[in-house]
Structures are given as C-alpha cells and as structure tokens.
Amino acid sequence: MGLNTEVLKYFNKVTEDPGQEARRWKEETGGKVLGFLLTDVPEELIHAAGFLPFGIYGGEKGMSLADAHLQNWTCSYVRSCLALSLGGRLDFLDGLVIPQRCDATRMVMGIWNNQKPLSFMNNFRPPRQVERPSAKRYYLGELKRFKKELEEYRGLKIADDELKKSIQLYNSNRTLLLKLFDLHRQDSSLLSSRELYNIIRASMIIPREKLKGLLIRLLDTLNYKSPQKTDQKIKIFISGTFLEPLEIADYIEESGGTIVGDDLKNGFRYINGNIPEEGDLLQNLAEGQLRKIPSASFDNSINPRRNFLVNAVQEKRADGFLLLHLKYCEPENFDYYDIQQVLKKAGIPVQKIETEFGDTSLGQLRTRVQAFLEMLGGVELV
Amino acid sequence: MSGKKTFKTAALMKELMKKNYEDGLSAGKSGIPIAWVTAVSPVEIIYAAGLFPYYPENFGATVAARKVADKLSAVAEARGYAHDLCGYARCGIGDAYASEHPVGEIIKPDLLLCCNTQCGSLPKWFEVAGRFYKAPYFLLDAPQIGAEPEELVTNYFLEQLKELIVFLEEVTGKSFDYDRLGEVLYYSNEACRLWNEVLDTAAQRPAPFGFFDACFHMFPIVTMRGTKEAVAYYQVLKDEVEERIKEKNYAIPNERYKIYFDHIPLWPKLRWFSDLFASHDALVAVSQYTHSWAYSFDRTRPLESLAEQYTREFVNRFFNYRIELKLKLMRKYNVDGFVLFSNRSCKPTAIGLYDKRNIINNLTGIPGVVFEADMSDLRFFSEEQILAKLDPFFEQLKFSVKK
Ligand code: SF4
Ligand code: SF4
C-alpha cells in the first residue's frame, strides 16, 4: 500500500461506482456522455465536441445477463460490457463508440443497438495494417467521418482550437499518468501497482479537466516524498489485453513483486502516445494511432510485437514476464506461442495465466501468481 | 436415407480436387510461387500475376470432413493455441508443427495474402504462418461497412490492390498483366453465373439440388474461381441438374418444406445432417454461405470492380445488412423455416445469431432455431443437444401454416 492520500481515496471511490462521476457531470453541465469500449478511440475528438468520453472497462457482476445474446465463448470483456448495459448500469450514456479490433468488437454493436439503442451509436474502424501509405490516408478519412458524425450529433462544427485544446489536455493527462507510472516504477511504496492501475481506470471516466487537477495534486503529494530508494522488489512485466481482475496486482505485490511495465488496453497502451499540438491536427491523430505500440490487433513488421516486448522487458529490467491470457480473446491467443518462444530465447522467464471477466476463482489466480513469483525468488507465503 | 443417386459430377469433382492439389505441389517444384489466399479475397489478382493460389481454409474443411480435426488441433493446442480459436486455423497451425499429416501436408506458402473481410482469425493465422514458413505476408484490410458511406472503404481497398500489385511485381520480377486479369475476371464471372444458376434450382418445388449438394460442389467456386476448369465444371454440373429436373430426380424423396440455413455446415456431420433433414421431408435450400460467391465484375474497370465487390460482401457487413440478406434469400426461396448454426469456430457469423433469430422470427412469423456446435471439432458436438433444439423445430414446421 502506498500513501493513502485523499486523492487516492477519491480515485478508489470513483472506480467503485463508475457511473457516479458521469451522472454528476451530466447534472452540472447538461452535457452528453459517450461511452467507448477500450481502446484506440480518438477521445480527443469526442472531448472537443463537448461530450464526456466514458471508458467502459468492464465489470464483474451480472455477467449472466449477456447469456441470451452472446455465447459463453465470446470474449468476456465484451460480454461484461453488454451485461453492464443490460443491467441498467450504463443508463447515463447518451452514446456508444466501439472501436473494431477483433470479431467480438466488430459484431457486438448490432446486438447492443437492438437491445439498448442510444442516440449516438458509432463503430470506429482503425486500419489493421499500419505501415503502407494507404493506411494513413484511410485513417485520416475515418477520422474525418467520425468527426463529421460527432458534429452532426452535436449540431455544430468542431473548431480547430477546440480540438487543439482537447489534444493539449489529453497530452498533459497522459504525461502526468506516465510520470505516475515512473514514480511507481522507482518506488512502489509510494504508489502500489494496484493504485496505479486503478488510477488509469479512473482516468477513463473522470471529466478530463478535473482529472488533470487530481493528477497534479497527487503528483505533488507523492513528489514531496521523492523516491529515496530503488525498489528491491521482483520486477514483473505484464502483457495481454486487460489487467483484470485488479487483484492480480495485489497478488504480485504480496509475493514480493511489483509491475514495472505492460502493453495493456487498461494500462500503458491507454496512457502512452502524445499527439503533436501544431500543424494538421487530424493528421497528427492519425499518425499517433499508427505509431502506437504494437498489439495483437495492430501488429506490424517494422516493430513486431514480440521484439517490442523483449525490448520493453529489457529496458524496464523486468525479472519476469506474466502473460495474461484473457479467455476467448482470439487475436491475443494467436500471439502467445511466438511471444513465449522469443522471450525464452532472450532468457526471460515467462508465465501464462488465464483470466476472465466475472470469474470468481480468485484463489487459483493467486496461487498461480504466487508460484511464478516464488520461482523468481520472491517471498514465500504461508 | 435419401433415395437419390449420387451426382455423376461427383467423380469429376474428386479428380478436380486431386489435380488441383497436385498442381500446387508441382507449381512449387517448377518455381511458380505459391500464394496462400483467403476464401473471400480477390484471387483474380493472384492468377493474373502468374502465381498459384492455395486455400488453407479448404485444407481446414478437408481435415474437418475427414474427422481428424481433433488430431491436428491437439498439436496446436499443445503449444497454447486455445481450443476456442477457429478450427481451420488451429488445424492449419497444427499441421505446420505436426509430424503426421492425416490428409496430406498443407502446401507451404512463398507468400501470404490475407483479406480480412471474413474475420479476424485469418489475419492472425496468416501472421503466425508467415513467421513459421518465413514468407512475406500481405494484409488486404477491409474495414467493416455499416451505415457509413462505402466509398471510404472501397477507395482504401482499391489503393491496397495497387499496393498489392507492386508487391507482387517485386516478388515475381514481372510487370502485372492486365490483359490476363481481364481473362481471369471473365472466368470468375462465368463460374459465378453458372454456380448461381445451379443454386437457384433449389427454389423449385420439389428441387433437384439443395444446400448439402452445394456444400459438396462448392470447391471449384471457392478455390478455382478465375480458371477455365471451374467454368467447365459448373457447366457439366448445370447440365446434370437440368437432366435431373427432366428425370424428376429430386434432392430429397418427399420434399415438403424448404429451409434456410446459416452458415458453414458441420463438415464431419454433413451426412448426418442431410439425412436428418431429409427424414423430416425438409430440404435445406439456401444459405448465405453457399451464396457468397456471386460476383459479376466489370472488366472495363477491373480494380475498381474488385474493390467494390469484395468489400461489399456480406461477410464485411454490419448486423442489419446480414438480417436483410437472410430475409432476401428466405423470400427468394420461399422457405418455411430457418436454422441458424452458432458455430463457435466462426465468431463473426455466430455472434448475434440469437438476436437475429428473434428479429427474423418477429418479422416473418416463420419458425427458426439456433443450435450450438463447431464446424470442425466433434468435441463440441452433442447429438442430443442438437436434436433437443431441432425436433421441436420440425414439429413447429408441421403446424406452421404456409403463407
Ligand atoms: S479482449 Fe480481445 S476479444 Fe475481447 S474485445 Fe479486446 S481484442 Fe476483442
Ligand atoms: S473464423 Fe470463420 S470466416 Fe474466419 S476462417 Fe474461421 S470459419 Fe472462416
């Protein structure tokens, strides 16, 4: 546990009931909230149109509500998001944006629209090849289309300086979050793994202006006690789609470890990648997306995911690599074997662990994490 | 069960398949590059560039039909490829690593061309294969078409076709032959026309030809589209179907109902299903699957036409379009019921079927049912569970009043 500051408590409160911030914001501003599935959505555009982008990061309860619509072999993240909506827990949403990264995200919109139609429902379709010139031209076109549809929904054009302000705000939030990540990496007694990832979740739902203030305050408090020591803990790099459930972070820490890096949708992938604030802003957004860190949905041959991961592990001096296999996530599953082979060749200990939204077998998960950490020389727990 | 004689064309088909496989093997030997391609991809470009197209999905279907999917899959699963991945991909990857090849070895690629209109499994599978065989991989990316204007997607695809041509010119060291492309498009058009004329006979009552026949005869339209041989094959098949009409030789002995079926058949249980439906006097007449190959390319603007037709295929379409397509086919063949196969291998066609069933049922009043299984993997097949769904459906058929 890190410093239990007021701000950290606040972040905890926010993620305990993700809707409350959005509801309050709606009451105060009369604005509209657009939910989005994670990640790779150009939130800056949504924000510039005056809407609150609300990241639906899934939940554990009431998953069975999705059973009548999504087969139990569908990705549990998508199942859990639909279940949240069916259970009335996203009723404050005015719209929904689904980035298409896999067959589950390509197909779920129709069901959602059939069950819980909202006034703005939009698929967002980034290119899946990111290297050839056609990708950039297409992505720019898709951004323009998306922008136009936001403008029609809003009834007003998005002005250049509105977009610029949003990009600036997002850039500063990303920078602040990355600083927090660094701080955590240096000394996890200041900010624990769980606290860090919880903040990243909260950053997807808190109104972004307010978020900025909170992050600055938090950094001030933490910097005040600037890192004195380098962590002696076992450094773990986690990879996959989601850190879910968050308890995994606890299990790592209680076994003497700490998370030093990741490529997750609710982790580094979300907070990384600032957008240049000058020049053609849409173009900058497009280039930013195409330059993003590789993932199963957007792998490329210039910076293949496997090599990227090996480099990241070495750069962060991680002692071990924990592969979080979100059950039924197809794109990810195709990558595991080759990733493991390349890591092993590089001499990096790797362990794959199966996770699932709404799965309650925490005990097993804990045992697995502990066993891996023990193998790496961690604390033996009774 | 069904009393009809097998198609004479069946023997021809076996020859054709064998020859196609041998052509692939000898192409490799004589220095013609082998290009892995996907079922709904502009293979016409590959032919025109002088390469030999090979369809690993067809390999997957063959493995499934020969009931050995579990064996090859196990090899992939031992490496951590989960059993929930598409069965074709699992078997393809399994065969790469396997020491035994129960249906003959998959033909190794010199390059891989994947078009992702169909699904997200193919690009991932091809990426893995590209690494395994150390062959270059080219993704033809097709964003899904929904309510948005389509031009954005077709222009993107067109630009990629041009990129593909440059890529192929580099691989082959030859400049791309547009005249040859025109010829290939002609053969594709002809094969598609004949194929669809054959499919259409399933609308007659009683019909000489149905979905299970189509599954048997679809190999050339999927994997030899663009060749003379495919055209010749469908001409012979069409003649035979017409002969059958004259002879009153029908697909099932007592056709009373026509059924719409989604999507891919359960390959290892094709016979079981066809007998089951026939025993209830129900002819499965139509499926979006067999009807997917219905191109008619404009040879005066070949690349544009390829881009338009391949991106606008239903596999690249949104929920509502797919419902409309089903309704259109159901109307055209005047079906009495519909059966939707929730195929756990094939997420893009299975996800949403429960909602679609309800919507179609509400709109038409026609009985419809969804059942769960896997197109290739018998570990997910339960005769009991399927009959528990289908038996009440057949009962309903009897009582539903024909419009
Ligand atoms: S977790 Fe995997 S399957 Fe699920 S939405 Fe994300 S990419 Fe798709
Ligand atoms: S997921 Fe479906 S469309 Fe894709 S290869 Fe498998 S069966 Fe074919």
PDB file of C-alpha atoms in Angstrom, chain A residues 68-71 73-74 100 103-104 106-107 109-111 114-115 123 125 127-129 132-135 137-138 141-142 145 149 296 299 306 325 328 330-331 333-335 337-338 352, chain B residues 79-82 84-86 89 97 117 119-121 124 128 131 138-139 141 143-144 148 152-153 156 159-160 163 315-316 318-319 322 342 344 347-348 350-352 354-355 359 372:
ATOM      1  CA  ALA A  68     -29.142 -14.694 -24.107  1.00  0.00           C
ATOM      2  CA  HIS A  69     -27.203 -12.570 -26.580  1.00  0.00           C
ATOM      3  CA  LEU A  70     -23.553 -13.521 -26.529  1.00  0.00           C
ATOM      4  CA  GLN A  71     -22.451 -17.139 -26.488  1.00  0.00           C
ATOM      5  CA  TRP A  73     -17.319 -18.475 -25.742  1.00  0.00           C
ATOM      6  CA  THR A  74     -17.400 -14.801 -26.634  1.00  0.00           C
ATOM      7  CA  GLN A 100     -13.262  -2.528 -34.120  1.00  0.00           C
ATOM      8  CA  ASP A 103     -14.533 -10.104 -34.342  1.00  0.00           C
ATOM      9  CA  ALA A 104     -16.199  -9.546 -30.977  1.00  0.00           C
ATOM     10  CA  ARG A 106     -16.923  -5.992 -34.955  1.00  0.00           C
ATOM     11  CA  MET A 107     -20.118  -7.833 -34.194  1.00  0.00           C
ATOM     12  CA  MET A 109     -22.764  -3.287 -31.949  1.00  0.00           C
ATOM     13  CA  GLY A 110     -25.762  -4.816 -33.700  1.00  0.00           C
ATOM     14  CA  ILE A 111     -26.824  -6.655 -30.569  1.00  0.00           C
ATOM     15  CA  ASN A 114     -31.027  -3.966 -30.807  1.00  0.00           C
ATOM     16  CA  GLN A 115     -31.198  -4.215 -27.024  1.00  0.00           C
ATOM     17  CA  ASN A 123     -18.351   1.891 -34.898  1.00  0.00           C
ATOM     18  CA  ARG A 125     -12.706   1.396 -37.617  1.00  0.00           C
ATOM     19  CA  PRO A 127      -6.928   0.258 -40.143  1.00  0.00           C
ATOM     20  CA  ARG A 128      -5.398  -3.119 -39.254  1.00  0.00           C
ATOM     21  CA  GLN A 129      -2.312  -2.663 -41.340  1.00  0.00           C
ATOM     22  CA  ARG A 132       1.657   1.143 -46.057  1.00  0.00           C
ATOM     23  CA  PRO A 133       0.709   4.643 -47.251  1.00  0.00           C
ATOM     24  CA  SER A 134      -2.887   3.543 -47.757  1.00  0.00           C
ATOM     25  CA  ALA A 135      -3.294   3.044 -44.012  1.00  0.00           C
ATOM     26  CA  ARG A 137      -4.907   8.008 -45.915  1.00  0.00           C
ATOM     27  CA  TYR A 138      -7.696   5.719 -44.857  1.00  0.00           C
ATOM     28  CA  GLY A 141     -10.703   9.554 -43.834  1.00  0.00           C
ATOM     29  CA  GLU A 142     -12.145   7.549 -40.964  1.00  0.00           C
ATOM     30  CA  ARG A 145     -16.071  10.692 -40.987  1.00  0.00           C
ATOM     31  CA  GLU A 149     -20.845  12.419 -37.307  1.00  0.00           C
ATOM     32  CA  ALA A 296      -2.453  -8.342 -31.391  1.00  0.00           C
ATOM     33  CA  ASP A 299       0.893  -5.792 -35.222  1.00  0.00           C
ATOM     34  CA  ARG A 306       7.474  -9.913 -29.904  1.00  0.00           C
ATOM     35  CA  HIS A 325      -4.485 -14.696 -21.297  1.00  0.00           C
ATOM     36  CA  TYR A 328     -11.698 -16.215 -25.535  1.00  0.00           C
ATOM     37  CA  GLU A 330      -8.901 -14.549 -30.215  1.00  0.00           C
ATOM     38  CA  PRO A 331      -6.385 -12.060 -31.576  1.00  0.00           C
ATOM     39  CA  ASN A 333      -4.260 -16.020 -28.337  1.00  0.00           C
ATOM     40  CA  PHE A 334      -2.690 -16.265 -31.773  1.00  0.00           C
ATOM     41  CA  ASP A 335       0.331 -14.315 -30.481  1.00  0.00           C
ATOM     42  CA  TYR A 337       3.235 -19.060 -28.555  1.00  0.00           C
ATOM     43  CA  ASP A 338       5.577 -16.964 -30.652  1.00  0.00           C
ATOM     44  CA  LYS A 352       0.942 -17.530 -18.893  1.00  0.00           C
TER      45      LYS A 352
ATOM     46  CA  ARG B  79       1.547 -25.000 -27.926  1.00  0.00           C
ATOM     47  CA  GLY B  80      -1.072 -22.884 -26.250  1.00  0.00           C
ATOM     48  CA  TYR B  81      -3.408 -22.163 -29.157  1.00  0.00           C
ATOM     49  CA  ALA B  82      -6.685 -22.421 -27.297  1.00  0.00           C
ATOM     50  CA  ASP B  84     -11.767 -21.686 -28.820  1.00  0.00           C
ATOM     51  CA  LEU B  85      -9.846 -20.413 -31.845  1.00  0.00           C
ATOM     52  CA  CYS B  86     -11.246 -21.004 -35.329  1.00  0.00           C
ATOM     53  CA  ALA B  89      -6.675 -22.001 -38.105  1.00  0.00           C
ATOM     54  CA  TYR B  97       4.065 -28.402 -36.402  1.00  0.00           C
ATOM     55  CA  THR B 117     -13.340  -9.186 -44.831  1.00  0.00           C
ATOM     56  CA  CYS B 119     -12.948 -12.470 -39.930  1.00  0.00           C
ATOM     57  CA  GLY B 120     -10.126 -11.570 -37.594  1.00  0.00           C
ATOM     58  CA  SER B 121      -8.910 -15.159 -37.333  1.00  0.00           C
ATOM     59  CA  LYS B 124      -3.797 -13.792 -37.157  1.00  0.00           C
ATOM     60  CA  VAL B 128       1.622 -16.997 -37.465  1.00  0.00           C
ATOM     61  CA  ARG B 131       6.562 -16.410 -39.287  1.00  0.00           C
ATOM     62  CA  PHE B 138       0.362  -9.001 -47.140  1.00  0.00           C
ATOM     63  CA  LEU B 139      -2.862  -7.911 -45.463  1.00  0.00           C
ATOM     64  CA  ASP B 141      -7.513  -4.669 -44.952  1.00  0.00           C
ATOM     65  CA  PRO B 143     -12.958  -2.152 -42.562  1.00  0.00           C
ATOM     66  CA  GLN B 144     -16.494  -3.294 -41.984  1.00  0.00           C
ATOM     67  CA  GLU B 148     -21.483   4.877 -43.325  1.00  0.00           C
ATOM     68  CA  LEU B 152     -14.072   5.400 -47.869  1.00  0.00           C
ATOM     69  CA  VAL B 153     -13.674   1.647 -47.594  1.00  0.00           C
ATOM     70  CA  TYR B 156      -8.918   2.257 -49.289  1.00  0.00           C
ATOM     71  CA  GLU B 159      -5.399   1.692 -53.087  1.00  0.00           C
ATOM     72  CA  GLN B 160      -4.301  -1.504 -51.380  1.00  0.00           C
ATOM     73  CA  GLU B 163      -0.015  -1.729 -53.402  1.00  0.00           C
ATOM     74  CA  VAL B 315     -19.039 -11.066 -44.542  1.00  0.00           C
ATOM     75  CA  ASN B 316     -17.838  -7.487 -44.361  1.00  0.00           C
ATOM     76  CA  PHE B 318     -22.970  -4.956 -40.324  1.00  0.00           C
ATOM     77  CA  PHE B 319     -25.747  -6.697 -38.381  1.00  0.00           C
ATOM     78  CA  ARG B 322     -26.967  -9.513 -42.653  1.00  0.00           C
ATOM     79  CA  SER B 342     -23.951 -20.926 -33.860  1.00  0.00           C
ATOM     80  CA  ARG B 344     -18.054 -21.494 -32.087  1.00  0.00           C
ATOM     81  CA  LYS B 347     -17.210 -15.789 -34.240  1.00  0.00           C
ATOM     82  CA  PRO B 348     -18.154 -13.254 -36.910  1.00  0.00           C
ATOM     83  CA  ALA B 350     -22.119 -16.691 -34.890  1.00  0.00           C
ATOM     84  CA  ILE B 351     -22.100 -13.598 -32.722  1.00  0.00           C
ATOM     85  CA  GLY B 352     -25.535 -12.008 -32.839  1.00  0.00           C
ATOM     86  CA  TYR B 354     -29.720 -15.195 -31.085  1.00  0.00           C
ATOM     87  CA  ASP B 355     -30.867 -11.627 -31.607  1.00  0.00           C
ATOM     88  CA  ILE B 359     -35.817 -10.327 -35.120  1.00  0.00           C
ATOM     89  CA  GLU B 372     -24.580 -24.738 -30.886  1.00  0.00           C
TER      90      GLU B 372
END
